[in-house]
């Protein structure tokens, strides 16, 4: 067994240690496999502790300002977690006896659903009207009332003239209506993965019962914050069931096609299973809750785990093809690849760990699980893989050199072309990469959070249908203070609310405005003999207060004003609903609303909040934080590479092919879309660690040729193409294929992240094969008297 490299020079100390370690693995291979199995059992057992989060709030950190503002509103007023169900009659008319009966029955039965706090519909809407000098408050369709033509006409007249209902619980044409169920779940820190699915399942069961009992209802669509949270869980579970098996199949097929060895393919497959299972077990031990982003970590680990094994197997097969015995070739492959795969694993992990500077916990979880998986993949690749390869039969046709593969021969030709045409190749690659990088700045954080789900997710289709026919999922809430207790009936406060409402209703995106002033105007009209001329705000504070008190005393249990007015009546809740509102526009219109308040009522100025506002800001914040953390991850990677490469000049050169693929990828994305969602921001840090891998492997072979084999730069470039080019292409193909499978995710942020990452990986390969070698030829000059060695047969047999 060789103890010196092909040059005949003594091995450095660390390589002698690697050789001794590899020999130890081969000698004790069966014990190594047993230890690997024990590691899998010990680590993988933690997977039983994994749970899925069922609350969209997990996407925001505990100190997120928009989340804190939203929670404050939720704590001051009643909760706003809801399921909204839209009823579509077959004849397009809500005001028919059977349809109204269906809505009334659903409303009554919905009170018995799990965790229900409140149920609102047109049938139990509390309509006010004059009763002499008193105020009569009654449901539009009481439980015991017959549905006569006269009552239907009354319901139609009231419902289609009531601003509290139009655009929220009934369309202005009366062709659809809705029931809104407000839920009260346990506190967030006590919430388990059972409550929300239970509430959703029970609501779906009731919906199905009503559809069976009332064929006059063509369809009942469901949306709301509870359905959105449930959709996150269903999307993650669906992806894990469908995408993970597809990814494993893809990896097996491509690995076998490239290695042409069943044993090497099987050993590689075992390594990725061990890495993914162990990483998910560790995630369970540390208490990570799975969400759609973090549920993608097994696919990412599976894809990345292949790279280390591929490099070891490709080198092993090349050495055996050149005539070496399997054991000798295995030890030599470990010597040549141990440090590069260690460096690539660490740099990839650094990129993932830099994502921890972002503000979204699920993205941190994705990054941390993936980082653990990458390091576990390295461990199993240098511990379990060589032991399995030493045991399994490995049949390789010996040819005397390592060039028998068509891919290797093609890359030899590519290397020759790059060396001979270095100047045009250099400038072409540099200018194209730089041009795409300039385009990258056209991207902006802009998305629709309801469109985080593909058409296969029912929530997405239902939400779009409801937005087209009735109301939207996108809202904005304000808690508007008036000062002291009992001041919400103050005429000046109500006047400001009315002016604010007029401003909002001028905005073209607005579907509905829920404001306290509509209630006061209705009460003023009712207390003045239902005279339409009095449908205006009361002019006296004491009169307004009396109206409000009388109204509250008349409301039935469960339908009070706690969702609109706080306990001491010093503030009111103000709600605006939109059809669709992208995150950029959400931020802009929220800022405009705050500016209106600062100008017209500075004492009431506050920020608007809602899930839409929170997601709008998180996408922008994630992009900014990842731009800021990218220099940190690059600095850490550079500090690691410089001593490993033992050349400041080569280390500086490595920065170029590590940065340009990121810019090129985002430049291509700017041409494709120009919009990035909240998960795509992490591609900056996540991909830089992956991109560095190709650079490390290319440079390690280049420096080996320069230092061990004594090659001139031109010959060293050819040697790098020959010895590592095929492995780079194979790993890139597997990585891109893996991320393209992930791009089929029903959770579209994961899909976009995967596509952008795949673009970056392809760009990295092209830059490493075109720009990096030509850059090396420009900065790494051979001494004038250095022999310009070319690839010898001996060198060709030694990757």
PDB file of N, CA and C in Angstrom, residues 463-507:
ATOM      1  N   UNK A 463     -59.630  30.231  -1.073  1.00  0.00           N
ATOM      2  CA  UNK A 463     -59.370  31.642  -0.752  1.00  0.00           C
ATOM      3  C   UNK A 463     -59.512  32.515  -1.985  1.00  0.00           C
ATOM      4  N   UNK A 464     -58.996  32.045  -3.121  1.00  0.00           N
ATOM      5  CA  UNK A 464     -59.132  32.812  -4.360  1.00  0.00           C
ATOM      6  C   UNK A 464     -60.601  32.943  -4.759  1.00  0.00           C
ATOM      7  N   UNK A 465     -61.352  31.878  -4.586  1.00  0.00           N
ATOM      8  CA  UNK A 465     -62.770  31.902  -4.961  1.00  0.00           C
ATOM      9  C   UNK A 465     -63.554  32.870  -4.070  1.00  0.00           C
ATOM     10  N   UNK A 466     -63.259  32.852  -2.791  1.00  0.00           N
ATOM     11  CA  UNK A 466     -63.944  33.759  -1.861  1.00  0.00           C
ATOM     12  C   UNK A 466     -63.566  35.210  -2.156  1.00  0.00           C
ATOM     13  N   UNK A 467     -62.289  35.446  -2.481  1.00  0.00           N
ATOM     14  CA  UNK A 467     -61.856  36.809  -2.803  1.00  0.00           C
ATOM     15  C   UNK A 467     -62.545  37.329  -4.060  1.00  0.00           C
ATOM     16  N   UNK A 468     -62.788  36.460  -5.019  1.00  0.00           N
ATOM     17  CA  UNK A 468     -63.443  36.869  -6.262  1.00  0.00           C
ATOM     18  C   UNK A 468     -64.923  37.174  -6.060  1.00  0.00           C
ATOM     19  N   UNK A 469     -65.548  36.521  -5.086  1.00  0.00           N
ATOM     20  CA  UNK A 469     -67.000  36.621  -4.943  1.00  0.00           C
ATOM     21  C   UNK A 469     -67.480  37.401  -3.726  1.00  0.00           C
ATOM     22  N   UNK A 470     -66.640  37.476  -2.676  1.00  0.00           N
ATOM     23  CA  UNK A 470     -67.168  38.057  -1.443  1.00  0.00           C
ATOM     24  C   UNK A 470     -66.176  38.956  -0.723  1.00  0.00           C
ATOM     25  N   UNK A 471     -65.142  38.381  -0.155  1.00  0.00           N
ATOM     26  CA  UNK A 471     -64.231  39.137   0.701  1.00  0.00           C
ATOM     27  C   UNK A 471     -62.840  38.539   0.610  1.00  0.00           C
ATOM     28  N   UNK A 472     -61.879  39.215   1.209  1.00  0.00           N
ATOM     29  CA  UNK A 472     -60.499  38.774   1.091  1.00  0.00           C
ATOM     30  C   UNK A 472     -59.930  38.247   2.390  1.00  0.00           C
ATOM     31  N   UNK A 473     -58.788  37.576   2.256  1.00  0.00           N
ATOM     32  CA  UNK A 473     -58.068  37.072   3.427  1.00  0.00           C
ATOM     33  C   UNK A 473     -57.099  38.123   3.966  1.00  0.00           C
ATOM     34  N   UNK A 474     -56.799  39.117   3.140  1.00  0.00           N
ATOM     35  CA  UNK A 474     -55.812  40.128   3.520  1.00  0.00           C
ATOM     36  C   UNK A 474     -56.503  41.251   4.286  1.00  0.00           C
ATOM     37  N   UNK A 475     -56.023  41.498   5.484  1.00  0.00           N
ATOM     38  CA  UNK A 475     -56.650  42.518   6.322  1.00  0.00           C
ATOM     39  C   UNK A 475     -55.586  43.373   6.991  1.00  0.00           C
ATOM     40  N   UNK A 476     -56.051  44.425   7.611  1.00  0.00           N
ATOM     41  CA  UNK A 476     -55.182  45.304   8.392  1.00  0.00           C
ATOM     42  C   UNK A 476     -56.014  45.819   9.564  1.00  0.00           C
ATOM     43  N   UNK A 477     -55.474  45.704  10.762  1.00  0.00           N
ATOM     44  CA  UNK A 477     -56.216  46.099  11.959  1.00  0.00           C
ATOM     45  C   UNK A 477     -55.487  47.216  12.695  1.00  0.00           C
ATOM     46  N   UNK A 478     -56.283  48.092  13.299  1.00  0.00           N
ATOM     47  CA  UNK A 478     -55.750  49.185  14.111  1.00  0.00           C
ATOM     48  C   UNK A 478     -56.500  49.200  15.441  1.00  0.00           C
ATOM     49  N   UNK A 479     -55.779  49.473  16.499  1.00  0.00           N
ATOM     50  CA  UNK A 479     -56.414  49.748  17.786  1.00  0.00           C
ATOM     51  C   UNK A 479     -56.303  51.251  18.000  1.00  0.00           C
ATOM     52  N   UNK A 480     -57.413  51.944  17.836  1.00  0.00           N
ATOM     53  CA  UNK A 480     -57.417  53.408  17.833  1.00  0.00           C
ATOM     54  C   UNK A 480     -57.913  53.926  19.179  1.00  0.00           C
ATOM     55  N   UNK A 481     -57.007  54.556  19.926  1.00  0.00           N
ATOM     56  CA  UNK A 481     -57.318  55.053  21.263  1.00  0.00           C
ATOM     57  C   UNK A 481     -57.941  56.448  21.183  1.00  0.00           C
ATOM     58  N   UNK A 482     -58.826  56.691  22.147  1.00  0.00           N
ATOM     59  CA  UNK A 482     -59.450  58.013  22.219  1.00  0.00           C
ATOM     60  C   UNK A 482     -59.039  58.773  23.476  1.00  0.00           C
ATOM     61  N   UNK A 483     -58.377  58.087  24.405  1.00  0.00           N
ATOM     62  CA  UNK A 483     -57.927  58.768  25.618  1.00  0.00           C
ATOM     63  C   UNK A 483     -58.402  58.068  26.868  1.00  0.00           C
ATOM     64  N   UNK A 484     -59.298  58.736  27.609  1.00  0.00           N
ATOM     65  CA  UNK A 484     -59.769  58.217  28.893  1.00  0.00           C
ATOM     66  C   UNK A 484     -60.837  57.143  28.700  1.00  0.00           C
ATOM     67  N   UNK A 485     -61.189  56.498  29.802  1.00  0.00           N
ATOM     68  CA  UNK A 485     -62.235  55.484  29.779  1.00  0.00           C
ATOM     69  C   UNK A 485     -63.564  56.087  29.329  1.00  0.00           C
ATOM     70  N   UNK A 486     -64.382  55.274  28.679  1.00  0.00           N
ATOM     71  CA  UNK A 486     -65.723  55.638  28.209  1.00  0.00           C
ATOM     72  C   UNK A 486     -65.702  56.714  27.125  1.00  0.00           C
ATOM     73  N   UNK A 487     -64.568  56.873  26.440  1.00  0.00           N
ATOM     74  CA  UNK A 487     -64.477  57.968  25.465  1.00  0.00           C
ATOM     75  C   UNK A 487     -64.821  57.540  24.040  1.00  0.00           C
ATOM     76  N   UNK A 488     -65.119  56.258  23.808  1.00  0.00           N
ATOM     77  CA  UNK A 488     -65.371  55.829  22.429  1.00  0.00           C
ATOM     78  C   UNK A 488     -66.663  56.425  21.872  1.00  0.00           C
ATOM     79  N   UNK A 489     -67.521  56.932  22.739  1.00  0.00           N
ATOM     80  CA  UNK A 489     -68.759  57.559  22.256  1.00  0.00           C
ATOM     81  C   UNK A 489     -68.615  59.064  22.075  1.00  0.00           C
ATOM     82  N   UNK A 490     -67.403  59.574  22.249  1.00  0.00           N
ATOM     83  CA  UNK A 490     -67.162  61.012  22.084  1.00  0.00           C
ATOM     84  C   UNK A 490     -67.339  61.397  20.612  1.00  0.00           C
ATOM     85  N   UNK A 491     -68.142  62.419  20.315  1.00  0.00           N
ATOM     86  CA  UNK A 491     -68.402  62.791  18.914  1.00  0.00           C
ATOM     87  C   UNK A 491     -67.134  63.130  18.127  1.00  0.00           C
ATOM     88  N   UNK A 492     -66.157  63.781  18.769  1.00  0.00           N
ATOM     89  CA  UNK A 492     -64.934  64.139  18.052  1.00  0.00           C
ATOM     90  C   UNK A 492     -64.153  62.884  17.659  1.00  0.00           C
ATOM     91  N   UNK A 493     -64.093  61.922  18.576  1.00  0.00           N
ATOM     92  CA  UNK A 493     -63.415  60.655  18.269  1.00  0.00           C
ATOM     93  C   UNK A 493     -64.122  59.941  17.116  1.00  0.00           C
ATOM     94  N   UNK A 494     -65.455  59.924  17.172  1.00  0.00           N
ATOM     95  CA  UNK A 494     -66.211  59.260  16.113  1.00  0.00           C
ATOM     96  C   UNK A 494     -66.053  59.987  14.779  1.00  0.00           C
ATOM     97  N   UNK A 495     -65.914  61.317  14.839  1.00  0.00           N
ATOM     98  CA  UNK A 495     -65.719  62.067  13.592  1.00  0.00           C
ATOM     99  C   UNK A 495     -64.398  61.696  12.927  1.00  0.00           C
ATOM    100  N   UNK A 496     -63.347  61.544  13.747  1.00  0.00           N
ATOM    101  CA  UNK A 496     -62.051  61.141  13.191  1.00  0.00           C
ATOM    102  C   UNK A 496     -62.149  59.749  12.569  1.00  0.00           C
ATOM    103  N   UNK A 497     -62.842  58.843  13.269  1.00  0.00           N
ATOM    104  CA  UNK A 497     -63.028  57.501  12.706  1.00  0.00           C
ATOM    105  C   UNK A 497     -63.764  57.564  11.370  1.00  0.00           C
ATOM    106  N   UNK A 498     -64.764  58.417  11.297  1.00  0.00           N
ATOM    107  CA  UNK A 498     -65.537  58.542  10.059  1.00  0.00           C
ATOM    108  C   UNK A 498     -64.672  59.095   8.929  1.00  0.00           C
ATOM    109  N   UNK A 499     -63.829  60.085   9.228  1.00  0.00           N
ATOM    110  CA  UNK A 499     -62.927  60.629   8.205  1.00  0.00           C
ATOM    111  C   UNK A 499     -61.908  59.571   7.770  1.00  0.00           C
ATOM    112  N   UNK A 500     -61.402  58.811   8.736  1.00  0.00           N
ATOM    113  CA  UNK A 500     -60.449  57.740   8.425  1.00  0.00           C
ATOM    114  C   UNK A 500     -61.120  56.694   7.528  1.00  0.00           C
ATOM    115  N   UNK A 501     -62.380  56.408   7.816  1.00  0.00           N
ATOM    116  CA  UNK A 501     -63.126  55.445   7.006  1.00  0.00           C
ATOM    117  C   UNK A 501     -63.331  55.963   5.590  1.00  0.00           C
ATOM    118  N   UNK A 502     -63.642  57.237   5.470  1.00  0.00           N
ATOM    119  CA  UNK A 502     -63.819  57.823   4.134  1.00  0.00           C
ATOM    120  C   UNK A 502     -62.530  57.717   3.332  1.00  0.00           C
ATOM    121  N   UNK A 503     -61.387  57.937   3.994  1.00  0.00           N
ATOM    122  CA  UNK A 503     -60.092  57.818   3.301  1.00  0.00           C
ATOM    123  C   UNK A 503     -59.866  56.379   2.836  1.00  0.00           C
ATOM    124  N   UNK A 504     -60.147  55.432   3.711  1.00  0.00           N
ATOM    125  CA  UNK A 504     -59.940  54.032   3.345  1.00  0.00           C
ATOM    126  C   UNK A 504     -60.847  53.620   2.188  1.00  0.00           C
ATOM    127  N   UNK A 505     -62.092  54.049   2.203  1.00  0.00           N
ATOM    128  CA  UNK A 505     -63.025  53.617   1.162  1.00  0.00           C
ATOM    129  C   UNK A 505     -62.725  54.244  -0.192  1.00  0.00           C
ATOM    130  N   UNK A 506     -61.834  55.206  -0.202  1.00  0.00           N
ATOM    131  CA  UNK A 506     -61.369  55.753  -1.480  1.00  0.00           C
ATOM    132  C   UNK A 506     -60.263  54.904  -2.099  1.00  0.00           C
ATOM    133  N   UNK A 507     -59.672  54.023  -1.304  1.00  0.00           N
ATOM    134  CA  UNK A 507     -58.574  53.195  -1.811  1.00  0.00           C
ATOM    135  C   UNK A 507     -59.149  52.067  -2.669  1.00  0.00           C
TER     136      UNK A 507
END
